[in-house]
CSV table of C-alpha atoms in Angstrom, one decimal:
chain,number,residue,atom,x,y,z
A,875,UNK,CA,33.1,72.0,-71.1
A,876,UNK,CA,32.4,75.5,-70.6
A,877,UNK,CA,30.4,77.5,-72.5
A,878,UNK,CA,32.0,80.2,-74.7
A,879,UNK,CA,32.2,83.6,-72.8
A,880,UNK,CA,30.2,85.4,-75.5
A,881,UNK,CA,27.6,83.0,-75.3
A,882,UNK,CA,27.8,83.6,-71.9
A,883,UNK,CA,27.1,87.7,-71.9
A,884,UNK,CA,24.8,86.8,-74.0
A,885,UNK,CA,22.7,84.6,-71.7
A,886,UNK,CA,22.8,86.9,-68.9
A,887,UNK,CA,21.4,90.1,-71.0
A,888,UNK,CA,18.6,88.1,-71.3
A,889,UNK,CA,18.0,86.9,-67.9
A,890,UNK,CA,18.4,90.5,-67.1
A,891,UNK,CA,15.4,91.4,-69.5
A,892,UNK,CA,13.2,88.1,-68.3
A,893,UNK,CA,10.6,89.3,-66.0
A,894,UNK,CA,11.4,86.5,-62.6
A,895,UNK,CA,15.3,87.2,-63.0
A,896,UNK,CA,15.8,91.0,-64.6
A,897,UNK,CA,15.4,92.8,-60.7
A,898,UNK,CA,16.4,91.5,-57.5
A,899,UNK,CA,16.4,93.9,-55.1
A,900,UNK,CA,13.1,92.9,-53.5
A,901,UNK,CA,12.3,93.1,-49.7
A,902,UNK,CA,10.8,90.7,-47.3
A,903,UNK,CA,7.5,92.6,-47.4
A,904,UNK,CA,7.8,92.3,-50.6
A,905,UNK,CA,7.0,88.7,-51.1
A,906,UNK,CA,4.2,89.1,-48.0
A,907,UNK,CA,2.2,91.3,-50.4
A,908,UNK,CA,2.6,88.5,-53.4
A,909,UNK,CA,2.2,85.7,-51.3
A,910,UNK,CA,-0.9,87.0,-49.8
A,911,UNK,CA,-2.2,88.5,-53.3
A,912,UNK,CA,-1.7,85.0,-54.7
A,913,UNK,CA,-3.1,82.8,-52.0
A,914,UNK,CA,-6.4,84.9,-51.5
A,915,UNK,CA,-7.7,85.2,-54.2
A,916,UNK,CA,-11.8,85.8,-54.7
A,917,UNK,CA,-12.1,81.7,-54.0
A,918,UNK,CA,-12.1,83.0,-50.2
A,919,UNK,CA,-15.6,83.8,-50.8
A,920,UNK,CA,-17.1,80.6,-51.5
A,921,UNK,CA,-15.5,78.8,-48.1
A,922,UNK,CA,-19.1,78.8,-46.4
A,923,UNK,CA,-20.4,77.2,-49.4
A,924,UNK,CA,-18.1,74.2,-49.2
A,925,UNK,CA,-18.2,74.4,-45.4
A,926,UNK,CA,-22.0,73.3,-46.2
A,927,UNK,CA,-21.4,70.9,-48.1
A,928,UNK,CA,-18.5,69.7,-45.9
A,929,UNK,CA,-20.4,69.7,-42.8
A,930,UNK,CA,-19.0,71.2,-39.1
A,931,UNK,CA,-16.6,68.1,-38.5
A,932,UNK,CA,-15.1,67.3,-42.1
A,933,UNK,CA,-15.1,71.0,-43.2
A,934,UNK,CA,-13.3,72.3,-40.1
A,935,UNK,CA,-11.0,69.6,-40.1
A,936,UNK,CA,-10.1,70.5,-43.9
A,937,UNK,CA,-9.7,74.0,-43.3
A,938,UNK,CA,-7.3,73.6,-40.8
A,939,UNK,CA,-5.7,70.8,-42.1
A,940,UNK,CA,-5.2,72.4,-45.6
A,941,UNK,CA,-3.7,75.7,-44.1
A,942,UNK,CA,-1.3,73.5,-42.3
A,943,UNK,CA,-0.2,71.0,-45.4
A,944,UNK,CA,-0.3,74.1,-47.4
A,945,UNK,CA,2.6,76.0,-44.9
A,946,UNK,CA,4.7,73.0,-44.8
A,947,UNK,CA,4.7,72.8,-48.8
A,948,UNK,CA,5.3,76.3,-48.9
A,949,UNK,CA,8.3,76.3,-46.5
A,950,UNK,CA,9.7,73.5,-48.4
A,951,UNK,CA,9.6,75.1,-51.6
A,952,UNK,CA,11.8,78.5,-49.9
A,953,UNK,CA,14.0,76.2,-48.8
A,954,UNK,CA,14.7,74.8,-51.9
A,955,UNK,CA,14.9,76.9,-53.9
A,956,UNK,CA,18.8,77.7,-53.1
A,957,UNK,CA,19.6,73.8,-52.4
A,958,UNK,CA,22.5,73.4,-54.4
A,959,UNK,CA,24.9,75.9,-53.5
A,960,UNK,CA,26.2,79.1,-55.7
A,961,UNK,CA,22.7,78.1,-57.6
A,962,UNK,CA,19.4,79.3,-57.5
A,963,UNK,CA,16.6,78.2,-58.7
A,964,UNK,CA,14.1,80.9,-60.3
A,965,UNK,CA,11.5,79.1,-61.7
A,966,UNK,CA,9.1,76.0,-60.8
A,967,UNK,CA,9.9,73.7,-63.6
A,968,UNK,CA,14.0,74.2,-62.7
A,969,UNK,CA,13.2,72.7,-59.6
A,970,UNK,CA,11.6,69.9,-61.4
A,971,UNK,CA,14.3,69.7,-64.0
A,972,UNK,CA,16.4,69.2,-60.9
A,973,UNK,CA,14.8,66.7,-59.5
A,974,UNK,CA,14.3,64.9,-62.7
A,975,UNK,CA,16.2,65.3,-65.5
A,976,UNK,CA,16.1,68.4,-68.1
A,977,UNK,CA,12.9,66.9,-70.5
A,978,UNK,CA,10.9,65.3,-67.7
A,979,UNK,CA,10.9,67.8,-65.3
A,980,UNK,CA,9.7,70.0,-67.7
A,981,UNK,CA,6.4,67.8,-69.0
A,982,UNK,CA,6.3,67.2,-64.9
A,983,UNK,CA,5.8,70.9,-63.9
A,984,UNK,CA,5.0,73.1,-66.7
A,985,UNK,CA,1.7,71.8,-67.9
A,986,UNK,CA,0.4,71.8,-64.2
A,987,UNK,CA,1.5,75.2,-63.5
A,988,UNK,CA,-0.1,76.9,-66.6
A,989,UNK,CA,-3.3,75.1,-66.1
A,990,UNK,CA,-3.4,76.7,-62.7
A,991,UNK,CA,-1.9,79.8,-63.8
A,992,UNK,CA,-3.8,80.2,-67.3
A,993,UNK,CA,-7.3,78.9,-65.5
A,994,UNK,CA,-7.1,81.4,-62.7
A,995,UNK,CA,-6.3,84.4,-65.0
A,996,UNK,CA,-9.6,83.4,-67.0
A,997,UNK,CA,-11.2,83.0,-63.3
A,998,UNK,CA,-10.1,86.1,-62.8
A,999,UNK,CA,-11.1,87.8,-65.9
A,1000,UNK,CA,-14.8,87.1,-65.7
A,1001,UNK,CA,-15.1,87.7,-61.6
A,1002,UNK,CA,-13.5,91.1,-62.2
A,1003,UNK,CA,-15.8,91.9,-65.2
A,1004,UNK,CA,-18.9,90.6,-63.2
A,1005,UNK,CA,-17.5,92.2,-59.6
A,1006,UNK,CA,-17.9,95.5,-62.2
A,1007,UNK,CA,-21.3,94.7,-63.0
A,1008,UNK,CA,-22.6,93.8,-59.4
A,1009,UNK,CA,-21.0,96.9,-58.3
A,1010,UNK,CA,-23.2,99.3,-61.2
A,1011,UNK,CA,-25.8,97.2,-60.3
A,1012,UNK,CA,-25.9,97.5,-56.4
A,1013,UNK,CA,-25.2,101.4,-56.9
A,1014,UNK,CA,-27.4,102.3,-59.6
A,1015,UNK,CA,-30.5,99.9,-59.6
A,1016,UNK,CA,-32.2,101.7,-62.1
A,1017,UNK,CA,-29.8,102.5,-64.5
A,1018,UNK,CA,-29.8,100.0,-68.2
A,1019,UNK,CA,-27.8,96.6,-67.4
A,1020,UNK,CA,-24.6,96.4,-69.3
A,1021,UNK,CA,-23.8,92.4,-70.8
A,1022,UNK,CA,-21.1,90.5,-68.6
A,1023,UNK,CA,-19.1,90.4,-71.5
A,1024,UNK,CA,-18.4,94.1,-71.8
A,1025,UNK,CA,-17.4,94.1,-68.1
A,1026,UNK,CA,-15.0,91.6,-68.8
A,1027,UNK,CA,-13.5,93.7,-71.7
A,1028,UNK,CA,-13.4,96.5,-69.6
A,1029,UNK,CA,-11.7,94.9,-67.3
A,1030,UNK,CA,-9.1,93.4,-69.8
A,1031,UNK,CA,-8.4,97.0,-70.7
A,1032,UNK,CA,-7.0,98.0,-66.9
A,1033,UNK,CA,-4.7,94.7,-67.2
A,1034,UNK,CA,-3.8,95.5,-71.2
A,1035,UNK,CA,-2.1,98.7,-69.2
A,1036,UNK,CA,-0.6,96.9,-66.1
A,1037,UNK,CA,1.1,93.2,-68.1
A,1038,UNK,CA,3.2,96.6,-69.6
A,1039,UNK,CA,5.0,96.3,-66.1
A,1040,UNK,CA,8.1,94.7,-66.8
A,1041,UNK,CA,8.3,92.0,-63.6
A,1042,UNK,CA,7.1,91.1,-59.8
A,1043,UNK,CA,8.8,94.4,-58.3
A,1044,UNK,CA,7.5,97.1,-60.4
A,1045,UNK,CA,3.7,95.5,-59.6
A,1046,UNK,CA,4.6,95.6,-55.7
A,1047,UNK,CA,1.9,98.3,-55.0
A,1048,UNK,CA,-0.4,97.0,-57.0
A,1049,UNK,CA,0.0,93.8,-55.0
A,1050,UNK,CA,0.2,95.7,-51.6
A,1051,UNK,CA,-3.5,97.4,-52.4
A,1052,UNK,CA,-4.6,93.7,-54.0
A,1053,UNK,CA,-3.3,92.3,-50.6
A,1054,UNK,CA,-5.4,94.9,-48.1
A,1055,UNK,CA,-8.4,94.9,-50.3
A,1056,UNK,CA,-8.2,91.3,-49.6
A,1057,UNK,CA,-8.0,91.6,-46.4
A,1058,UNK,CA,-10.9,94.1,-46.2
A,1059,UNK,CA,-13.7,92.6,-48.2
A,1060,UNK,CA,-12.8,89.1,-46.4
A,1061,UNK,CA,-13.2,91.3,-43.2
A,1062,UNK,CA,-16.4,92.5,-44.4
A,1063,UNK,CA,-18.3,89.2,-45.7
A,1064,UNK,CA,-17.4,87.9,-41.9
A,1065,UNK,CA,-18.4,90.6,-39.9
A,1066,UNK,CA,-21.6,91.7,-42.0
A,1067,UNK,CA,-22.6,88.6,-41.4
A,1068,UNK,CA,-22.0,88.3,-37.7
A,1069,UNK,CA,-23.6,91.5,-37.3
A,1070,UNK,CA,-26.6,90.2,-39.1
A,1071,UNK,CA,-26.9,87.6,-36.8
A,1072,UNK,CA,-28.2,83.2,-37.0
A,1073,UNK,CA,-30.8,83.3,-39.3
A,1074,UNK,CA,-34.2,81.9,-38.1
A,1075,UNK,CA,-34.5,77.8,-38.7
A,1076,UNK,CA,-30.8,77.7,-39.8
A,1077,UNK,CA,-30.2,74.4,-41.1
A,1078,UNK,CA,-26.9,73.1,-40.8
A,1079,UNK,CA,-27.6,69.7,-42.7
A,1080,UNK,CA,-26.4,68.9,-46.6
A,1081,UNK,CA,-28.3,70.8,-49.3
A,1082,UNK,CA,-28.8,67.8,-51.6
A,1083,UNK,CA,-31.4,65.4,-50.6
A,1084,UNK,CA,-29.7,61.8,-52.1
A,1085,UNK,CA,-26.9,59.9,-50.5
A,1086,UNK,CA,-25.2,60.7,-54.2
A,1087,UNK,CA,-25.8,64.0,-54.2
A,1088,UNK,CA,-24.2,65.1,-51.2
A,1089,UNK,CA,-21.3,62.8,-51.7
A,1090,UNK,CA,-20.7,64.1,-55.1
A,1091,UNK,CA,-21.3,68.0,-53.6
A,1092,UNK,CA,-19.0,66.9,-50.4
A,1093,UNK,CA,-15.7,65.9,-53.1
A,1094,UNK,CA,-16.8,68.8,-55.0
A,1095,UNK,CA,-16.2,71.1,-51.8
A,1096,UNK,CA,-13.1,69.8,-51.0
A,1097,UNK,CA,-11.8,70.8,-54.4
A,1098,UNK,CA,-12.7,74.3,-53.7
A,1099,UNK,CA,-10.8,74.2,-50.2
A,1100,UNK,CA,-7.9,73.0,-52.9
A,1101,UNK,CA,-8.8,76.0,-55.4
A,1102,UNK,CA,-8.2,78.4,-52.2
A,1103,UNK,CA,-4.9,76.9,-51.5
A,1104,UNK,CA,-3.1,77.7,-54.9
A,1105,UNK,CA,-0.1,80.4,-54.1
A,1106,UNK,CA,2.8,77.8,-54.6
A,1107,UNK,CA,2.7,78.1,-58.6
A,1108,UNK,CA,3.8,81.6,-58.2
A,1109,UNK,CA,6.7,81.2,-55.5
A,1110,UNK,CA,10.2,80.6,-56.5
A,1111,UNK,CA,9.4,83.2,-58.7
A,1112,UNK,CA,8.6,85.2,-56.1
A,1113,UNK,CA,11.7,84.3,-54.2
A,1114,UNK,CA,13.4,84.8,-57.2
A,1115,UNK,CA,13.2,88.9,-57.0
A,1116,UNK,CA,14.7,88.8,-53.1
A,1117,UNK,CA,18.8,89.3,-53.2
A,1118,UNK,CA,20.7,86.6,-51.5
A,1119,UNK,CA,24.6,85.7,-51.0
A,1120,UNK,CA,26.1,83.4,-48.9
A,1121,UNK,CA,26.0,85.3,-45.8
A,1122,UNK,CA,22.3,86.0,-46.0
A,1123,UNK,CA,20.7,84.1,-48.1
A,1124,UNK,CA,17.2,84.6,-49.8
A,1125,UNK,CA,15.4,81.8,-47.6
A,1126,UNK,CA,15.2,84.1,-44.5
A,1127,UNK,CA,13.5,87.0,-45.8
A,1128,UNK,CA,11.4,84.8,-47.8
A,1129,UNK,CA,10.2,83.0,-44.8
A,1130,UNK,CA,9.4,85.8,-43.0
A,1131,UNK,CA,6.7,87.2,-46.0
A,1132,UNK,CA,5.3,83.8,-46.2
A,1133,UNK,CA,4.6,83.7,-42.0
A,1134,UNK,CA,3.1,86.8,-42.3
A,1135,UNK,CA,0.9,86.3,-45.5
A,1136,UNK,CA,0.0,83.1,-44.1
A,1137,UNK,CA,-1.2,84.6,-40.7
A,1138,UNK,CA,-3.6,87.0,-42.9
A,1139,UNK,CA,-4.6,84.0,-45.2
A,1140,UNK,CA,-5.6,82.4,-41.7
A,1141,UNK,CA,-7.4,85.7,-40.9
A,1142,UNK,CA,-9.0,86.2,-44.0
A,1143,UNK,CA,-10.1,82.4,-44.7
A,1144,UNK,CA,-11.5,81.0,-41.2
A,1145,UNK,CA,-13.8,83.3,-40.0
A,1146,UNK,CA,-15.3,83.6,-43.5
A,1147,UNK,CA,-15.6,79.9,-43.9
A,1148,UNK,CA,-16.8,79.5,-39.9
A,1149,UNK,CA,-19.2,83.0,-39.1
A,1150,UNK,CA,-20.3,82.8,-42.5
A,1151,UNK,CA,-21.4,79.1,-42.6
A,1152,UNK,CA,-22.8,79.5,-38.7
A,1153,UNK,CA,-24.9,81.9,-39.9
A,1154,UNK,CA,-26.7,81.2,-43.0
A,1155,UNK,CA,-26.1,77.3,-42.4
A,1156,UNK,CA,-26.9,75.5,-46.0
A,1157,UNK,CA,-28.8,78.4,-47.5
A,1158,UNK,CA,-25.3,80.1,-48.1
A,1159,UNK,CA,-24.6,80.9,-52.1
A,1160,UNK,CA,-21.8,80.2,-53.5
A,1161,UNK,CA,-20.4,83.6,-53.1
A,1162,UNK,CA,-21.0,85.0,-49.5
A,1163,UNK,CA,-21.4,88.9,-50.8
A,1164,UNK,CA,-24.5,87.7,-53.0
A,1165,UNK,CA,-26.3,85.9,-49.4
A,1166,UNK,CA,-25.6,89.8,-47.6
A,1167,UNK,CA,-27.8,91.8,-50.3
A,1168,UNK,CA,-28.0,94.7,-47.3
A,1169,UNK,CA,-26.3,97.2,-46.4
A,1170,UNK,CA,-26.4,98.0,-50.3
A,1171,UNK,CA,-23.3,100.8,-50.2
A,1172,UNK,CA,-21.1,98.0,-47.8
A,1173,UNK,CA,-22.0,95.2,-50.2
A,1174,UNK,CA,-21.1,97.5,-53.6
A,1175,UNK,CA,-17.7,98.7,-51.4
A,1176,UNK,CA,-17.0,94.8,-50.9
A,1177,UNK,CA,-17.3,93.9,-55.1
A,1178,UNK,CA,-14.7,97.4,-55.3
A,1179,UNK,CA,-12.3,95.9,-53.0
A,1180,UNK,CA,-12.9,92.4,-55.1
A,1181,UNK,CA,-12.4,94.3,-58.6
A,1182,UNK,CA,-9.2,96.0,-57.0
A,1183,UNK,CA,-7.8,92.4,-55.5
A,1184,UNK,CA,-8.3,90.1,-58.7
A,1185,UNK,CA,-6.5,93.1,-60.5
A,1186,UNK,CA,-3.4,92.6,-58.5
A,1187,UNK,CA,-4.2,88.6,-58.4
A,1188,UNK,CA,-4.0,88.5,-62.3
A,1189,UNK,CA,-0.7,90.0,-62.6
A,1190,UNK,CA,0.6,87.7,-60.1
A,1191,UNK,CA,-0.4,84.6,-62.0
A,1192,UNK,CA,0.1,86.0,-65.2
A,1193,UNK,CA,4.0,87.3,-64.6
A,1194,UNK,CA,5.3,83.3,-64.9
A,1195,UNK,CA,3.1,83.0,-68.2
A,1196,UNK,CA,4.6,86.4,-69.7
A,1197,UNK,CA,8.1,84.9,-68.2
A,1198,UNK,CA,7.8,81.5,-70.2
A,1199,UNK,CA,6.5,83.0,-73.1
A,1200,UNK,CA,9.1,85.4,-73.3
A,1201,UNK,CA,11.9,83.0,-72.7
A,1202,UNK,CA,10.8,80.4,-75.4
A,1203,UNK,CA,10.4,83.3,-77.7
A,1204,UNK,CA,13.4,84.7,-77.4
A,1205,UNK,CA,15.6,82.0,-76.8
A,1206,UNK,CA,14.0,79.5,-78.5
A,1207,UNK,CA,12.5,81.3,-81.6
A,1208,UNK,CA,15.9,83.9,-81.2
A,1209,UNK,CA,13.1,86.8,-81.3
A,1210,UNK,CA,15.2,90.0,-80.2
A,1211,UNK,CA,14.2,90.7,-76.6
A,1212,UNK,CA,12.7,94.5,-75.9
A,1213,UNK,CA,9.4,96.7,-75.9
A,1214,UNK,CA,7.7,95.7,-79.1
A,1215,UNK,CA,8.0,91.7,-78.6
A,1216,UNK,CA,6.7,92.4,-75.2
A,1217,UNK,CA,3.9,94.8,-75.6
A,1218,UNK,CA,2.6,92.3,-78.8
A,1219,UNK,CA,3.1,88.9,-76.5
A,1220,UNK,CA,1.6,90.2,-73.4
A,1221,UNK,CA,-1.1,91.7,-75.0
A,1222,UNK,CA,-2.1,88.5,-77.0
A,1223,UNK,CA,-2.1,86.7,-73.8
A,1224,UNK,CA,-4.3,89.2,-71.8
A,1225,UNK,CA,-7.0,89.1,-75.0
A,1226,UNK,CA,-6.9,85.4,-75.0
A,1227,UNK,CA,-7.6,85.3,-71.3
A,1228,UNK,CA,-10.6,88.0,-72.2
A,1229,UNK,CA,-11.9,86.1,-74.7
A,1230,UNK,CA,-11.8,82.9,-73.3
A,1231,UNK,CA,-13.6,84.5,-70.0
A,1232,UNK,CA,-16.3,85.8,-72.9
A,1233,UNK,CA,-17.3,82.8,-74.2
A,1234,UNK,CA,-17.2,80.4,-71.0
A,1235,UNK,CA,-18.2,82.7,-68.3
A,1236,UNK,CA,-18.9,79.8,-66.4
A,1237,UNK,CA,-15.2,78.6,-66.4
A,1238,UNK,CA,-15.0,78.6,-62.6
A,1239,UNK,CA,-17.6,76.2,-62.6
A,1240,UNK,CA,-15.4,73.9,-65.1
A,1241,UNK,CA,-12.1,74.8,-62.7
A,1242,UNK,CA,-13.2,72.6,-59.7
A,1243,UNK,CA,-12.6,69.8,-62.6
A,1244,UNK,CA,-10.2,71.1,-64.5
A,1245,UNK,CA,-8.2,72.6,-61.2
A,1246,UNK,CA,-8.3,69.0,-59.7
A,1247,UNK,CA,-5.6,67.8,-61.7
A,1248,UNK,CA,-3.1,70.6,-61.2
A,1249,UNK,CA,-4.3,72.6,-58.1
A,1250,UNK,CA,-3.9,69.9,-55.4
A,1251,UNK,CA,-0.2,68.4,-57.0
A,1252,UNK,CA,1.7,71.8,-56.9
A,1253,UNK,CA,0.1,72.7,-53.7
A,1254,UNK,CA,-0.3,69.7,-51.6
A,1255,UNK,CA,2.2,67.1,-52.7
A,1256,UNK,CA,4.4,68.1,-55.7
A,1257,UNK,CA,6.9,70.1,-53.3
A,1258,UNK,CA,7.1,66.8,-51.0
A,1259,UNK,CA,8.0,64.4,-54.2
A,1260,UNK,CA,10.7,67.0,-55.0
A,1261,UNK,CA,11.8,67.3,-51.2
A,1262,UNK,CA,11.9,63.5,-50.6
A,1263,UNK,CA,14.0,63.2,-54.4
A,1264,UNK,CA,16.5,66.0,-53.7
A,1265,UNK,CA,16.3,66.6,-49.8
A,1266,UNK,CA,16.9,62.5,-49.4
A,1267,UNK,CA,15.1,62.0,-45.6
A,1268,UNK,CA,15.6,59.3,-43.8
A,1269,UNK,CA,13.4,56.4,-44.3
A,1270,UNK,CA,10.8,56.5,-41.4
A,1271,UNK,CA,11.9,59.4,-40.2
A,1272,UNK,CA,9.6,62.1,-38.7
A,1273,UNK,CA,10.1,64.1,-42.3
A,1274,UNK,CA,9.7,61.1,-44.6
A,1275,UNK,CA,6.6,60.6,-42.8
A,1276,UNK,CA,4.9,63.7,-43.3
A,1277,UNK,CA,5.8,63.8,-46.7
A,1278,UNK,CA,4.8,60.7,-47.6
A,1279,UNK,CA,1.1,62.0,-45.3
A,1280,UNK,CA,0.9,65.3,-47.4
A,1281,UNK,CA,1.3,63.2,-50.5
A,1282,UNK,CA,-1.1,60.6,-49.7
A,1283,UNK,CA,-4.2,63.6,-49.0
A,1284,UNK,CA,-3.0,65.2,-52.0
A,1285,UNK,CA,-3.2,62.1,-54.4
A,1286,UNK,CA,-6.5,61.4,-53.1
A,1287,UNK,CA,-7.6,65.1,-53.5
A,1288,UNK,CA,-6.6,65.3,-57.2
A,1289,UNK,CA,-8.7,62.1,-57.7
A,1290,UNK,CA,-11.9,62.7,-55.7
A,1291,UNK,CA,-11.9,66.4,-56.2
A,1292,UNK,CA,-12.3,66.3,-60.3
A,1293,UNK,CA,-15.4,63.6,-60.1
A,1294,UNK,CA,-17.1,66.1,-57.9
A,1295,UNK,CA,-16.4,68.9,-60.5
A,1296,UNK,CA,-17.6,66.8,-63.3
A,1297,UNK,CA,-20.7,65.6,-61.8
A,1298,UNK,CA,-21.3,69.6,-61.1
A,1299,UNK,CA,-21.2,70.8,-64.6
A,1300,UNK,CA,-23.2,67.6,-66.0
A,1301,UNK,CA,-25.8,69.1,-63.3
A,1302,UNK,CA,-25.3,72.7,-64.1
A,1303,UNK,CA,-25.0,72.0,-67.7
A,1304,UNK,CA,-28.1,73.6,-68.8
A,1305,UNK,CA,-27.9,76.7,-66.8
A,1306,UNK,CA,-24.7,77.5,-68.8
A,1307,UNK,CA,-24.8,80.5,-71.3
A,1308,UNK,CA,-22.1,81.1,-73.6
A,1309,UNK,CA,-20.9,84.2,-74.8
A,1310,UNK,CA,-23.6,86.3,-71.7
């Protein structure tokens, strides 16, 4: 039975105040500056690290093999996100309610996707409030140390400002300088190391000197390799602001942002991962940009560029969160939708975020266990389960296989890649400082 035409009007003035649904006049460039801001995110940096631990063969092989996966997923998502026709569908968890049934689709989705969306806006928080502090560290050596914490809150200021931005297109230039500053410091951790050249005695063996420890450290890795891999949370949403109709429908423009942001993700991620592990060898740190201490002015420009990138990276991840938030207040707590229940909503969720990057600044740490559970099934294998339940390929045919391939190294990432996290923060546990 059709729904009464009031009701109706009603639902679509609010759709047309929702942040994913409210504008779509987006171009294809568009979504290659979200895409881009949402796949490379500061994780980029700590590629040689797990190519240490990886090894040449293994960490090569994951690289290449999780860029590849990680396309596939992504082209499978564009495509279905207009799969029934006259219908589109805006949001991750529709896609899952889709696929199976209103209520399970929902507890499917949803509680991945803001564990990955949630944990990287904390992530985010503290490395922008300590990409602050190494910059005014780098540039004024002499001058009195500032606590992490008030970084952090400075930095929850800037985005207490930009979550006022009502949805993806108004934040496109803050994504297009997020994506070239991305671009740039990547460009710069590579090439300041090539130009510094093999260090003497490079050692290209595993760090950890028991059988345990390295195969612990090596599931630990791959979970980072996962962590970098995380844009798919964000992109029906993304695909959600690009105008389609019958004739042209939203899938091609799409496509053509993700190619291009997933050329630059290639450009970005594998000479970082391959010059920078070539030439530091085990003794790389977990964040390149700390191993290059010289030039000092290059290495403080590098932390700006990170600052300006995680700024644009936030509001990517964080513009589903306001979107869910505001749609269950409004239409399930019948809040009236405008300024004041946004300004209050968003700027509870950007203090949270703050605080919770306060008192664990260590969080990232705590992701690689956290992130196992939700990074590697949206990225890697969730978008085949839906493909193979909506899609219906063939059995043993070329596409059933591949899905059923992606699946299987997904599923065995989200178990391994959690025990390797968890053995890391019973390690690191006493190095931890709350509230630094």
């Amino acid at each position: 039975m059709a729904p009464p035409a009031m009701s109706t009007e009603k639902e679509q003035a609010i759709d047309d105040w929702l942040p994913i649904t409210s504008s779509r006049n987006a171009k294809w460039w568009y979504s290659a500056f979200h895409n881009v801001t949402a796949m490379v995110g500061a994780g980029v940096l700590s590629l040689p690290y797990a190519m240490s631990e990886l090894g040449w063969g293994p960490g090569v092989v994951a690289m290449l093999l999780s860029w590849i996966i990680t396309l596939y997923t992504l082209w499978q998502m564009v495509e279905m996100h207009e799969c029934v026709p006259g219908k589109r569908f805006d949001r991750y968890h529709e896609l899952g309610q889709h696929a199976f049934g209103d209520k399970l689709g929902l507890w499917i989705v949803v509680p991945q996707q803001l564990i990955v969306e949630v944990g990287v806006c904390i992530v985010y928080m503290v490395t922008g409030g300590k990409s602050f502090e190494k910059c005014y560290t780098v540039a004024c050596p002499d001058c009195n140390p500032l606590r992490t914490s008030s970084w952090i809150m400075i930095f929850a200021a800037i985005h207490l400002l930009l979550s006022q931005l009502p949805n993806f297109n108004s934040i496109t230039l803050v994504s297009l300088a997020a994506a070239v500053m991305s671009l740039s410091y990547s460009t710069i951790a590579w090439a300041a190391s090539a130009h510094k050249g093999r260090v003497a005695d490079v050692d290209y063996g595993k760090a950890a000197s028991t059988a345990a420890g390295q195969t612990f450290n090596f599931l630990s890795a791959l979970g980072d390799v996962a962590f970098a891999y995380a844009g798919h949370n964000v992109v029906l949403e993304i695909q959600a602001t690009i105008p389609s109709t019958p004739d042209k429908p939203s899938k091609k423009p799409m496509w053509q942002g993700v190619v291009l942001a997933y050329i630059v993700v290639a450009i970005c991620y594998l000479p970082v991962a391959f010059v920078g592990y070539y030439v530091f060898g085990n003794a790389v740190d977990d964040n390149i940009l700390i191993t290059l201490e010289k030039p000092r002015w290059l290495i403080a420009m590098a932390n700006i560029f990170v600052v300006v990138h995680v700024i644009g990276s936030y509001q990517i991840y964080a513009m589903p969160v306001f979107d869910m938030l505001e749609t269950f207040l409004v239409k399930k707590l019948r809040f009236r939708p405008g300024l004041p229940l946004r300004l209050i909503a968003r700027s509870l969720y950007v203090v949270f975020t703050a605080l919770v990057g306060i008192a664990v600044p260590f969080f990232g740490g705590l992701l690689g266990f956290f992130g196992g559970f939700a990074f590697a099934p949206t990225t890697y294998y969730l978008p085949c389960i839906l493909w193979l339940k909506i899609m219906k390929p063939k059995a043993f045919s070329l596409s059933w296989f591949t899905n059923w391939f992606c699946i299987i190294v997904g599923v065995l990432l989200t178990i391994f890649a959690p025990i390797g996290g968890l053995r890391s923060i019973i390690v690191n546990a006493s190095t931890y400082k709350f509230f630094s």
